[in-house]
C-alpha cells in the first residue's frame, strides 16, 4: 500500500536511540526484590511492580501524555491525534516478572513504547489516531497461576468474582494483593475497554525461543500465540521412617510426584500431541527430611499448545495417568485447575501490515507462532492485534541469563514506531 509522502517521511525519521533504551532497561532491572537472588524478581501486584509503573507514568507525563492507572492496575498514557473522534492505536507490554527472571521479558515492550512516544513527540510526527501506550499489570502467571490478569480484565475475561479465589503460595489472593497496593478488586469492571475506542494494538516482545536466532533473522512477526492449561496436583501419601519402612509397604508422595513429572513429559512427546509442551516447573515435598518418606507433595503443571484440542487432551491424559499411578501407589490425588487460555491466531490484516512495514525498512521478518502467552492474546479480544518479536540469545527466558542485544532492542523499537504510523496511515 502506498502510504503517501508525509507518512513515509514521518516513518523514516523515527530511529530509536539505543543509549536511551539501555538506560531505561538498566533502570527497570534495578527494581528487584531485595535479597531475592540473581535476576529480576518483581512479582504481580506488588509495591515494586507499582514503582515500575510509576517510572513509566512519569516519563510519559513528561512528554505531555495524559496518564492514568485503571482499576486493574494497568497504566495507560495517551498522545492525542489530529482526529479526536478517531479510535486509538496502541502498544505496550508488562513490567512484572517471574521470580529470578530476566531483564527483557515484557520490559522491552514497555521501553520500546516509551521510546516510540518520545520519537513521536520529538519529531512531531503527525498521526490521526490517538496513540496509547499501555503497561499491563500482572502479566506473569508465576505468582497466582492465572497469567495476563491486567489485560484479561480490560478484555472482560477476568472479573471481580475471579479475584478472591486465586491464591499464591502464601495463600494471598489476587484480591488481597490488589487491596494491599491501593486497588479495589470490586471495581475492576470499570477498567474494561470499549472496542469502539480502539483501532489496533501491537506488542513488541522478546521471542523467548530460538527461531529468530537459529534462522539469522533480527525481527519476527507473530501469526499465532500459544494457549495454556495450568493445574495444581496435590498428593497425599504416608510419611514414615525411611529405614524402617519396607519398599512394598510405602505410599511415597515424592516417588508418585516423580512419576507424574515423567508422565507429563511423555504425553507431550507423543506424536498425537505434536507441538504441545508440558512442564512441571515446581514441586513442593513435605516434610522434606532425608530420613522421612514424603507424606505429601504438590506439583504445578503447565501445558502449552497452538491447538486447543491437543492442549486440553494432553492435560487430561496427564491427570488420568497420574490418577492410575497414585492408585497403584496408595497415594491420594487432587487435581485443581488453575487457568485455561486458548491459543489465538492473530489477525492477518495486522500481521501483513507489520510484515510490509519490516520490508519497507529493508528487513526480512520471520512469521512465526509464539510459544509463550502474552497480553496481546487478551487484547485481541478487544481490537485487532499484532506482535513483533526480537531475538532471545540461546532461546533462554524466565531466567537471569535472558538476553537480547541492545541493537536488536533498538531495531525492534524502530520497527514498532514505523508500524504504529503505518497503521495510522492505513486505518
Ligand atoms: O508464561 C508465559 O508464557 C509468559 O511469559 N507470561
Ligand atoms: Mn512476557
Ligand atoms: Mn514471561
GROMACS .gro file of N, CA, C and O and ligand atoms in nm, residues 105 139-140 208 398, ligand 3:
model
   21
  105UNK      N    1   1.197  -0.969   2.937
  105UNK     CA    2   1.062  -1.023   2.919
  105UNK      C    3   0.958  -0.919   2.962
  105UNK      O    4   0.950  -0.886   3.080
  139UNK      N    5   0.104  -0.963   3.436
  139UNK     CA    6   0.102  -1.048   3.316
  139UNK      C    7   0.151  -1.189   3.349
  139UNK      O    8   0.100  -1.288   3.297
  140UNK      N    9   0.251  -1.199   3.437
  140UNK     CA   10   0.307  -1.332   3.465
  140UNK      C   11   0.214  -1.414   3.553
  140UNK      O   12   0.160  -1.366   3.652
  208UNK      N   13   1.161  -1.540   2.332
  208UNK     CA   14   1.162  -1.642   2.438
  208UNK      C   15   1.174  -1.783   2.378
  208UNK      O   16   1.126  -1.880   2.436
  398UNK      N   17   1.284  -1.627   3.118
  398UNK     CA   18   1.240  -1.665   3.254
  398UNK      C   19   1.358  -1.715   3.336
  398UNK      O   20   1.347  -1.805   3.418
  430LIG    MN1   21   0.709  -1.414   3.097
   0.00000   0.00000   0.00000
